[in-house]
Short mmCIF file of C-alpha atoms in Angstrom, two decimals:
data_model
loop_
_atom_site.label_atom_id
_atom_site.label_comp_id
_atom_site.label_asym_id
_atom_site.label_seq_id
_atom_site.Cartn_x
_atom_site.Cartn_y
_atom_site.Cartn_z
CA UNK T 1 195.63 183.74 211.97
CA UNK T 2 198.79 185.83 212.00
CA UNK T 3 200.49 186.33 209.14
CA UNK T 4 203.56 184.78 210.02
CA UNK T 5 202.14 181.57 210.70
CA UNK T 6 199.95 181.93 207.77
CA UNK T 7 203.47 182.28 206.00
CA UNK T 8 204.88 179.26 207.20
CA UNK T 9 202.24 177.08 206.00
CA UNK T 10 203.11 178.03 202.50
CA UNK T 11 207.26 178.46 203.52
CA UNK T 12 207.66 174.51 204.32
CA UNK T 13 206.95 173.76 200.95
CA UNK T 14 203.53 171.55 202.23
CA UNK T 15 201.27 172.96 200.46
CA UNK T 16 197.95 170.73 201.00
CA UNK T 17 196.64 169.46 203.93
CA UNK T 18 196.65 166.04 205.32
CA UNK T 19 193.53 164.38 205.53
CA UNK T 20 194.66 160.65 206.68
CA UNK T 21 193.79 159.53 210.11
CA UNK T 22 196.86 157.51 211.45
CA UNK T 23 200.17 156.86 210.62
CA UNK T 24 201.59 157.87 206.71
CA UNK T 25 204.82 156.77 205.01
CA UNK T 26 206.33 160.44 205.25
CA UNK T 27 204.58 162.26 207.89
CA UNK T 28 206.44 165.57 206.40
CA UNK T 29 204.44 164.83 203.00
CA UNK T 30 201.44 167.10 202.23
CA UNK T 31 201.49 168.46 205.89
CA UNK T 32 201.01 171.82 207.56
CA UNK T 33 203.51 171.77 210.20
CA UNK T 34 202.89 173.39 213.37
CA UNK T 35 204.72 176.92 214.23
CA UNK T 36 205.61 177.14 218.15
CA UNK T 37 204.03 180.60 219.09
CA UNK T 38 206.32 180.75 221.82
CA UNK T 39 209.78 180.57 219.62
CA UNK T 40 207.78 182.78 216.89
CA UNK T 41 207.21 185.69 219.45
CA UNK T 42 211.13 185.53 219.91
CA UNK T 43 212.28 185.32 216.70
CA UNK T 44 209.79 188.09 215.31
CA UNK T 45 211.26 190.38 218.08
CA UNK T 46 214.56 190.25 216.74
CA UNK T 47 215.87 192.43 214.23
CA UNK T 48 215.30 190.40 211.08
CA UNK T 49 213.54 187.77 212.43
CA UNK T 50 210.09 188.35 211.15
CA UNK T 51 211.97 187.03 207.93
CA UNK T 52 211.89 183.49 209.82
CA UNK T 53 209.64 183.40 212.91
CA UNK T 54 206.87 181.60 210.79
CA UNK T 55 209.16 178.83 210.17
CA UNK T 56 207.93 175.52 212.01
CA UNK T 57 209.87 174.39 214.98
CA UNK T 58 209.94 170.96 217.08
CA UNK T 59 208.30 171.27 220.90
CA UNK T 60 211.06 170.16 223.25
CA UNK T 61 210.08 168.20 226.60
CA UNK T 62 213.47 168.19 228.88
CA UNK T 63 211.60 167.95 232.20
CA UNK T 64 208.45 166.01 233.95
CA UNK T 65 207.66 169.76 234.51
CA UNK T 66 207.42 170.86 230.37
CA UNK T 67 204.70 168.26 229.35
CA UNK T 68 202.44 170.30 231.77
CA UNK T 69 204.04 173.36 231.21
CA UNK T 70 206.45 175.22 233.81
CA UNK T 71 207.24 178.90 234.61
CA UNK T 72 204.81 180.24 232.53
CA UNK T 73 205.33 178.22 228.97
CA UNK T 74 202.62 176.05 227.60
CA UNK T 75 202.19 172.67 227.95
CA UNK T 76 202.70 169.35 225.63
CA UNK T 77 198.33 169.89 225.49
CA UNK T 78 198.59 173.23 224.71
CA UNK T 79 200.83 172.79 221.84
CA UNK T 80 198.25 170.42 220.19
CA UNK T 81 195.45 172.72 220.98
CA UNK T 82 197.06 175.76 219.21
CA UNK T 83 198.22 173.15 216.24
CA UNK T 84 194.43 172.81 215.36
CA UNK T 85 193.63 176.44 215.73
CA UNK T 86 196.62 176.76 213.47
CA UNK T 87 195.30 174.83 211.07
CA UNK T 88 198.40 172.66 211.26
CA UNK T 89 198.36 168.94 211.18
CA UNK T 90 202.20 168.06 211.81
CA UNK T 91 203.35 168.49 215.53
CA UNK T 92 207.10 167.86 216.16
CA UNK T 93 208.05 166.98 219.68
CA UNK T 94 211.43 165.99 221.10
CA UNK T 95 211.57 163.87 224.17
CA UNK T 96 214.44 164.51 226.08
CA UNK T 97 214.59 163.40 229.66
CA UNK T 98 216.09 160.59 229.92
CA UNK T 99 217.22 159.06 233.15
CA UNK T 100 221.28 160.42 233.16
CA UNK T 101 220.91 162.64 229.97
CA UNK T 102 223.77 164.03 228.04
CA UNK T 103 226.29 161.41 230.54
CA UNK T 104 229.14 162.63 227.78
CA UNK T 105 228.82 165.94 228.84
CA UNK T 106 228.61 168.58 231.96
CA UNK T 107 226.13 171.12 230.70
CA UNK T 108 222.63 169.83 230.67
CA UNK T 109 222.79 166.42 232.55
CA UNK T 110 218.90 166.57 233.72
CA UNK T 111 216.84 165.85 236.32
CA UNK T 112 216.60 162.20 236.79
CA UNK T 113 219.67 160.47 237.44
CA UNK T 114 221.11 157.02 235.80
CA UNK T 115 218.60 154.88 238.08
CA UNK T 116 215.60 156.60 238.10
CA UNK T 117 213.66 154.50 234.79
CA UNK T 118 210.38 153.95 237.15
CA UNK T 119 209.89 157.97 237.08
CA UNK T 120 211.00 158.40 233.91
CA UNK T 121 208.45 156.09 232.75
CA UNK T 122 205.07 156.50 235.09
CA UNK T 123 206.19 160.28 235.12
CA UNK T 124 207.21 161.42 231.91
CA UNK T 125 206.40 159.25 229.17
CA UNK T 126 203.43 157.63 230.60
CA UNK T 127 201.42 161.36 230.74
CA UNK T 128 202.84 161.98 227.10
CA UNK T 129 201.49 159.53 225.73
CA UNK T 130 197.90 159.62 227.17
CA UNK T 131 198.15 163.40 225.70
CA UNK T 132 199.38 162.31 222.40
CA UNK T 133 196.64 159.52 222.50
CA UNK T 134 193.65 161.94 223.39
CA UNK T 135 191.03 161.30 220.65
CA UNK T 136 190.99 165.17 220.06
CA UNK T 137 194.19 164.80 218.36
CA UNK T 138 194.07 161.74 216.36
CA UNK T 139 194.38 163.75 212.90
CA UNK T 140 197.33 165.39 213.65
CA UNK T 141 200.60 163.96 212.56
CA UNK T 142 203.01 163.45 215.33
CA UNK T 143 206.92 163.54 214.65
CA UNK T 144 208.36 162.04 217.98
CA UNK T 145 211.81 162.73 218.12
CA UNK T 146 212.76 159.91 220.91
CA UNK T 147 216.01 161.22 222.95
CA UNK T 148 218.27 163.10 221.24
CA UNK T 149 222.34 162.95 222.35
CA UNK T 150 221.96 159.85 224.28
CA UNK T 151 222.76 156.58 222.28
CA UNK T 152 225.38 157.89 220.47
CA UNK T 153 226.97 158.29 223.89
CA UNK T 154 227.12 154.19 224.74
CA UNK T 155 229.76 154.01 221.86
CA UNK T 156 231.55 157.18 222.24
CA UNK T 157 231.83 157.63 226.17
CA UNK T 158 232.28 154.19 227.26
CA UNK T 159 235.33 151.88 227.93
CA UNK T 160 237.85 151.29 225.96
CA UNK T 161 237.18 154.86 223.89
CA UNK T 162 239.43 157.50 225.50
CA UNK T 163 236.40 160.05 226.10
CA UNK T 164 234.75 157.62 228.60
CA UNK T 165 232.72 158.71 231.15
CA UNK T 166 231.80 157.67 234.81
CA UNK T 167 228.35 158.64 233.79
CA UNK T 168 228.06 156.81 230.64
CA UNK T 169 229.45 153.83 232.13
CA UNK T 170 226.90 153.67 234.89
CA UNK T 171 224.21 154.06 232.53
CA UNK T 172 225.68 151.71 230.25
CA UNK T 173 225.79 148.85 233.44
CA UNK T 174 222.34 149.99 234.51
CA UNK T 175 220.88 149.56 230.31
CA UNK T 176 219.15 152.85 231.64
CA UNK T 177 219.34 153.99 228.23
CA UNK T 178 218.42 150.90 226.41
CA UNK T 179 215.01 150.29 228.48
CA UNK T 180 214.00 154.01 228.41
CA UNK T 181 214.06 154.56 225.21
CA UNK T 182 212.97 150.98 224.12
CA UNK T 183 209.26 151.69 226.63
CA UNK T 184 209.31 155.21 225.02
CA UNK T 185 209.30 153.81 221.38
CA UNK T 186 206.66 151.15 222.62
CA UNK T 187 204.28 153.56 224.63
CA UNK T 188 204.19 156.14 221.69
CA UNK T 189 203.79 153.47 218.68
CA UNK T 190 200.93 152.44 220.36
CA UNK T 191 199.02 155.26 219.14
CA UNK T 192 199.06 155.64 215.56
CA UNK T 193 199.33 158.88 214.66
CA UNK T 194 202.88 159.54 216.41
CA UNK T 195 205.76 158.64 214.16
CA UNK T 196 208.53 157.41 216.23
CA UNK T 197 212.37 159.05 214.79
CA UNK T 198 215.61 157.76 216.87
CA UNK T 199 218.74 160.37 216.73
CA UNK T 200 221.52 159.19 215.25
CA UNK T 201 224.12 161.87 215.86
CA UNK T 202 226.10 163.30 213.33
CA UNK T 203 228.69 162.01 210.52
CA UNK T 204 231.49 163.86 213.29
CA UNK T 205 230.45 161.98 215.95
CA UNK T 206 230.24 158.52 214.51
CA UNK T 207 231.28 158.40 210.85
CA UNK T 208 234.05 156.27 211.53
CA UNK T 209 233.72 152.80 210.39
CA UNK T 210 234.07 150.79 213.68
CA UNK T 211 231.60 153.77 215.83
CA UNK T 212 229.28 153.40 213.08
CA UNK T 213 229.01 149.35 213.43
CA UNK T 214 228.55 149.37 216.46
CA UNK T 215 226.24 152.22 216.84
CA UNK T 216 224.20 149.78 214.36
CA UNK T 217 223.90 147.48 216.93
CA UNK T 218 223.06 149.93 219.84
CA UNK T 219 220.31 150.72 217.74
CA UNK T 220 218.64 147.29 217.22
CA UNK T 221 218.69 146.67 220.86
CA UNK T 222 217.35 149.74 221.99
CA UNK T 223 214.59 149.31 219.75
CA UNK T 224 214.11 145.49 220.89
CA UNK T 225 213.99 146.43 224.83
CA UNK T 226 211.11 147.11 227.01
CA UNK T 227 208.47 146.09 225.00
CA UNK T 228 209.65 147.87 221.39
CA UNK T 229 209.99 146.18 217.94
CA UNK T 230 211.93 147.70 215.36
CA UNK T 231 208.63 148.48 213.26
CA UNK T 232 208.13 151.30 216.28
CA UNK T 233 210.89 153.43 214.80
CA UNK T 234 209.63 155.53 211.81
CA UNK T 235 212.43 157.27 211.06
CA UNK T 236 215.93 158.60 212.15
CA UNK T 237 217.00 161.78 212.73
CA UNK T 238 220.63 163.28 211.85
CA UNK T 239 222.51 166.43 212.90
CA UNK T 240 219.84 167.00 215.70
CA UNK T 241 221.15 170.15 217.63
CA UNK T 242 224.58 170.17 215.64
CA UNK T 243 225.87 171.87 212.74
CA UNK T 244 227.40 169.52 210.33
CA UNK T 245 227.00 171.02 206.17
CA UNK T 246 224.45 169.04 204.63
CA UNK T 247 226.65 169.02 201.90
CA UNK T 248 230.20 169.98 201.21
CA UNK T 249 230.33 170.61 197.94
CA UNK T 250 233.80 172.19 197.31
CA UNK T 251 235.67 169.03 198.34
CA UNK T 252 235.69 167.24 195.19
CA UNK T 253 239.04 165.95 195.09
CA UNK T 254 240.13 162.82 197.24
CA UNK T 255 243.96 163.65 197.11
CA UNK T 256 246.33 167.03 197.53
CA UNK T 257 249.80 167.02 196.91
CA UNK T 258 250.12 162.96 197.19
CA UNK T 259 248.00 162.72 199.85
CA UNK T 260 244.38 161.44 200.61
CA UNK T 261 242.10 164.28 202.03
CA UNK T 262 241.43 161.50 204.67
CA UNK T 263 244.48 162.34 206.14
CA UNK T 264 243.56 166.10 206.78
CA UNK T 265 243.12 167.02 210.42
CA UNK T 266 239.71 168.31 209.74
CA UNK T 267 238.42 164.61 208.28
CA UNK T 268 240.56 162.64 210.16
CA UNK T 269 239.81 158.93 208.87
CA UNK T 270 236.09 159.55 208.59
CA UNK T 271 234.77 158.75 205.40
CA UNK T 272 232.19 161.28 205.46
CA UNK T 273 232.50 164.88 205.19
CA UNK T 274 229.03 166.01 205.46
CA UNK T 275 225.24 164.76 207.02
CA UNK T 276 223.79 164.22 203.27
CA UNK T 277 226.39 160.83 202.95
CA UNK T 278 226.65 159.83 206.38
CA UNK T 279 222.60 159.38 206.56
CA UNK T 280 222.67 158.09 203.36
CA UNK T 281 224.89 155.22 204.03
CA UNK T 282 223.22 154.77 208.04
CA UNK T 283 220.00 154.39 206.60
CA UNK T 284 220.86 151.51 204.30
CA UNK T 285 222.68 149.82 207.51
CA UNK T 286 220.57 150.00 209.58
CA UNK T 287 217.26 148.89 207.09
CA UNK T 288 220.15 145.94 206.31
CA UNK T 289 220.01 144.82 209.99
CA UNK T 290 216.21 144.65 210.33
CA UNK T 291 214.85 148.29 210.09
CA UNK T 292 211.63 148.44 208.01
CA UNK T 293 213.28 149.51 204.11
CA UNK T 294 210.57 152.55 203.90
CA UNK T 295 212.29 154.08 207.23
CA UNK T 296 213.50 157.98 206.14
CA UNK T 297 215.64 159.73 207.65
CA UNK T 298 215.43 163.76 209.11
CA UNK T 299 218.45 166.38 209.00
CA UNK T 300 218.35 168.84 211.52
CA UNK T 301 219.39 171.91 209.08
CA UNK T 302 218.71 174.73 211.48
CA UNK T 303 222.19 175.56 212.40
CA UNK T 304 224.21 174.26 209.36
CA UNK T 305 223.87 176.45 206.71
CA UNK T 306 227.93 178.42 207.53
CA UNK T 307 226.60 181.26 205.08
CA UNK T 308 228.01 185.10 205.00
CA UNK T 309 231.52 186.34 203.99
CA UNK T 310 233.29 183.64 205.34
CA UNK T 311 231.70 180.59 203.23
CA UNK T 312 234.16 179.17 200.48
CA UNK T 313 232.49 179.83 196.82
CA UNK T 314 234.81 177.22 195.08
CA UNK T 315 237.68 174.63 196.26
CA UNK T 316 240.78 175.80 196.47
CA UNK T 317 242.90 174.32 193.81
CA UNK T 318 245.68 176.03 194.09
CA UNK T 319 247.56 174.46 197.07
CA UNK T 320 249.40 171.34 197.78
CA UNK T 321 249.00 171.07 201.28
CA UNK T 322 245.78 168.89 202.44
CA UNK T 323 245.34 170.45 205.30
CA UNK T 324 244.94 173.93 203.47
CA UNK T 325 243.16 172.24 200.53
CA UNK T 326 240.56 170.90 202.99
CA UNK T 327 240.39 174.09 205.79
CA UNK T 328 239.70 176.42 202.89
CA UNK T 329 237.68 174.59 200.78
CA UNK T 330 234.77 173.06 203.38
CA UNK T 331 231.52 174.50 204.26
CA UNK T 332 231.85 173.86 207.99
CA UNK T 333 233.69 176.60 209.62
CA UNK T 334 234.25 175.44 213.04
CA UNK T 335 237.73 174.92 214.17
CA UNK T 336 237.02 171.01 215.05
CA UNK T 337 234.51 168.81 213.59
CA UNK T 338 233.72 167.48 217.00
CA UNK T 339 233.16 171.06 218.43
CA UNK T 340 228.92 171.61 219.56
CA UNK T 341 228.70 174.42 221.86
CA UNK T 342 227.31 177.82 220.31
CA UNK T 343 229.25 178.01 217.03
CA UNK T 344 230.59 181.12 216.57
CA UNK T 345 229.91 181.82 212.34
CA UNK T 346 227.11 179.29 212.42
CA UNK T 347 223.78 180.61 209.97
CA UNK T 348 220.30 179.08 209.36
CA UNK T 349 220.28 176.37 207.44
CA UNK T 350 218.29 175.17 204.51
CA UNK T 351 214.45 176.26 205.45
CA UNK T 352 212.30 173.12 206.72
CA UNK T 353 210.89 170.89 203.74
CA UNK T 354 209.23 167.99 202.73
CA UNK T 355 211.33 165.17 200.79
CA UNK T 356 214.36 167.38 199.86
CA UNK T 357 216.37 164.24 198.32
CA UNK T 358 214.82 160.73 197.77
CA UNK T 359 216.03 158.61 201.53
CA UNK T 360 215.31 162.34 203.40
CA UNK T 361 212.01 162.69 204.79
CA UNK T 362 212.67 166.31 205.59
CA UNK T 363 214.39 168.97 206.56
CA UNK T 364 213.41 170.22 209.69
CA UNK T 365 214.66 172.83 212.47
CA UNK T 366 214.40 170.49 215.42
CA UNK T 367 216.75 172.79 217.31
CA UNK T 368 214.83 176.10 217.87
CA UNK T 369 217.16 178.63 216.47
CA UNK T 370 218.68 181.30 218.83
CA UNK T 371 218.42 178.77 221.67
CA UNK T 372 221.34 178.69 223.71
CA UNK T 373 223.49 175.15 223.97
CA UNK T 374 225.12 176.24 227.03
CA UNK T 375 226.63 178.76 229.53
CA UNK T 376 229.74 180.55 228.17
CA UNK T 377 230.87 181.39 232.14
CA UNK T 378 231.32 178.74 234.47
CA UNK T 379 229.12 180.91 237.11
CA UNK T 380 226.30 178.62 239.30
CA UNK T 381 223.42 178.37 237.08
CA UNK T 382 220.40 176.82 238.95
CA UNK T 383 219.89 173.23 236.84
CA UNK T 384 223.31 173.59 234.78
CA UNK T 385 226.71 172.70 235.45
CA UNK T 386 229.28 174.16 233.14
CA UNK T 387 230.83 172.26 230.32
CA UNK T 388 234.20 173.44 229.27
CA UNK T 389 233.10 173.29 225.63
CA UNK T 390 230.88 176.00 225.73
CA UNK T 391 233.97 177.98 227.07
CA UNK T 392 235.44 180.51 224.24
CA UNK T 393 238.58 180.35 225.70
CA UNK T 394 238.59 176.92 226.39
CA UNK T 395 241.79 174.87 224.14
CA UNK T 396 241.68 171.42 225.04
CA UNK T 397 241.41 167.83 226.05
CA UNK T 398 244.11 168.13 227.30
CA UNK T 399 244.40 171.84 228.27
CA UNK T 400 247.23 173.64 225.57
CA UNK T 401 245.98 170.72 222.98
CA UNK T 402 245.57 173.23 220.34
CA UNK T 403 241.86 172.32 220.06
CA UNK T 404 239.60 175.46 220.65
CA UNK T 405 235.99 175.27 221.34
CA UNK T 406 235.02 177.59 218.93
CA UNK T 407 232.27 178.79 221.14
CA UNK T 408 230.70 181.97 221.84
CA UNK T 409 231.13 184.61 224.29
CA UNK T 410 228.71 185.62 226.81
CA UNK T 411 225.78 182.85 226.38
CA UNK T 412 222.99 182.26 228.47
CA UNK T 413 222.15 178.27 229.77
CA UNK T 414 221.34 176.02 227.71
CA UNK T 415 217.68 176.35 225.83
CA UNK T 416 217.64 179.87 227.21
CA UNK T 417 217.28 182.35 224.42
CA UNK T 418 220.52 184.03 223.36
CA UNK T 419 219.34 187.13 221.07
CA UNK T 420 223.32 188.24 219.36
CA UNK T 421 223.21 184.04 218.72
CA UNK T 422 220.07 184.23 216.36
CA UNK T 423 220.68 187.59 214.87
CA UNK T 424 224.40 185.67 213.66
CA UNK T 425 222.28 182.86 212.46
CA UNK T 426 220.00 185.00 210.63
CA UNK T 427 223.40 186.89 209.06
CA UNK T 428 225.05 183.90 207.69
CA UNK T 429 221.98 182.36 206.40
CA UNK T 430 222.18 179.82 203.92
CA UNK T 431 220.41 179.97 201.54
CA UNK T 432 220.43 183.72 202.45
CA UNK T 433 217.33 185.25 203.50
#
């Protein structure tokens, strides 16, 4: 077994190996998780990046295509295959397909289109799950990350929020959302060694009191459609893709110069400033309307860590303006909370691990570091249409709103591997490496 993988075994903090046959309270508990060979072979080949290429990874499926495998990469069976050769016996897959994906955005918005459910089901999910559901793999533990950046989007980019969509509203009028994911939580808790974990998008996107309510609700009913029970979701994930701090532990005070941080352009109303409170408090919402109370929750950590010469080591007591007190004292270094495309300063995270803090079931790298989010150039791109956010000279909604993407220059489309994007995350590691 190569060593790196060998490494990683030890490196996720899992140090025994599972033995149970079926579904376990914390799937992340005890277990070897799987390393994706193909990400390793990148990462490795960076300078640096044998420092991190044995860490474990999730599998993404974004097309009908990837759970057979396409242009060369291995499929959703091969995976599995090399998971037991590994050794491994924890296999994290993202499904992310859905019919009108990412409607909020312009970048990645997939092959099957707002009315397309039958394919979607008999074409993707349907041939995941009789792979999952082979005998062969019954031991391993299977994470099941069920549609990442797509619920979030029915309270965000629909009528009567000012980023509405046409796309989210026809997929909000179709319930294309609802009754995919809803037959994909149903399908895969059939078989009962897949853990089922719904995104829940990030304390920027819908920390605010009324987005989180409802968001709540969005929730229940996706996991009440098309054949699903609540007691199919295992788990929720947070931060999936994004690069909120876990943790910002320099703001400590809750009012500068008379005022409450709150009113700081950076926090803006939200009463959470990081993923570690904002999970915290979803999770006890949502087990209060009807989730099972052992559900955990995941933090996507592999773009969050804002390490390197620019991270704060203390608050900044010394001013009296809140906007300076809060800009100079957080963790998070992008320009906008809100802002997602290729962060420029962004660093590796805390290292994937088993039951961090009591509520966390892990933290995991379900974004495969040095993956691209999007195209930087608004050039034709077979499969991609350019969103404005992954623009580095892009300032707005509106245009001249003083709002910078923050985003890199010169990036590839989005999954595509974008080597000076992973060498930055391995430079402002955090922890360092």
């Amino acid at each position: 077994m190569p060593l790196v993988l060998v490494a990683a075994l030890l490196a996720f903090g899992l140090t025994g190996t599972a033995s149970a046959t079926g579904r376990v309270d914390n799937p992340y508990a005890g277990a070897r998780a799987y390393v994706n060979p193909e990400w390793s072979a990148r990462a490795a080949a960076e300078p640096g990046g044998a420092a991190v290429a044995g860490q474990p990874t999730a599998v993404w499926l974004d097309s009908i295509a990837a759970v057979s495998g396409s242009h060369g990469r291995m499929s959703l069976r091969d995976h599995l295959d090399e998971a037991l050769r590994q050794g491994a016996d924890l296999v994290q897959v993202v499904l992310h397909d859905i019919p009108g994906r990412d409607c909020g955005r312009l970048n990645t918005n997939g092959e099957l289109t707002f009315d397309q459910l039958p394919a979607y089901r008999a074409e993707f999910v349907d041939p995941i799950a009789r792979v999952l559901g082979d005998p062969a793999y019954a031991r391993l533990r299977v994470v099941a990350v069920v549609e990442p950046n797509s619920l979030p989007f029915l309270v965000t980019h629909v009528q009567p929020r000012s980023e509405a969509t046409l796309r989210c509203e026809q997929v909000r009028a179709s319930d294309a959302y609802h009754q995919a994911i809803g037959y994909a939580l149903a399908r895969l808790g059939a078989i009962p060694n897949v853990h089922n974990y719904l995104d829940v998008g990030h304390h920027g996107h819908l920390g605010w009191d009324d987005y989180r309510a409802e968001f709540v609700q969005v929730l229940v009913r996706a996991a009440g459609t098309a054949g699903s029970t609540l007691a199919d979701v295992h788990g929720f994930v947070a931060n999936t893709s994004n690069y909120s701090a876990l943790d910002e532990i320099h703001l400590t005070r809750t009012t500068v110069g008379g005022q409450s941080i709150l009113q700081s352009r950076w926090v803006d109303w939200n009463p959470f400033v990081d993923e570690l409170s904002y999970a915290e408090a979803l999770r006890r919402e949502l087990v209060a309307a009807g989730f099972d109370p052992g559900v955990g929750v995941v933090v996507d950590t592999s773009r969050n860590g804002w390490g390197g010469p620019n991270r704060p080591t203390g608050p900044n007591d010394w001013t009296f303006d809140v906007n300076t007190y809060v800009d100079t004292s957080r963790l998070d270094r992008r320009l906008r909370v809100y802002n997602w495309c290729n962060q420029v300063g962004a660093g590796l995270g805390e290292r994937p691990a088993a039951s961090p803090v009591p509520g966390v079931d892990a933290y995991a790298w379900v974004k495969p570091p040095g993956e691209s989010d999007g195209a930087s150039s608004p050039l034709p791109y077979p499969g991609e249409n350019h969103d404005r956010m992954c623009d580095p000279n892009y300032d707005g909604p509106p245009r001249g709103s003083n709002s910078p993407s923050g985003a890199a220059p010169n990036t590839p489309p989005a999954g595509q591997w974008h080597p000076a994007g992973f060498r930055e995350l391995l430079a402002n590691a955090h922890p360092p490496l």
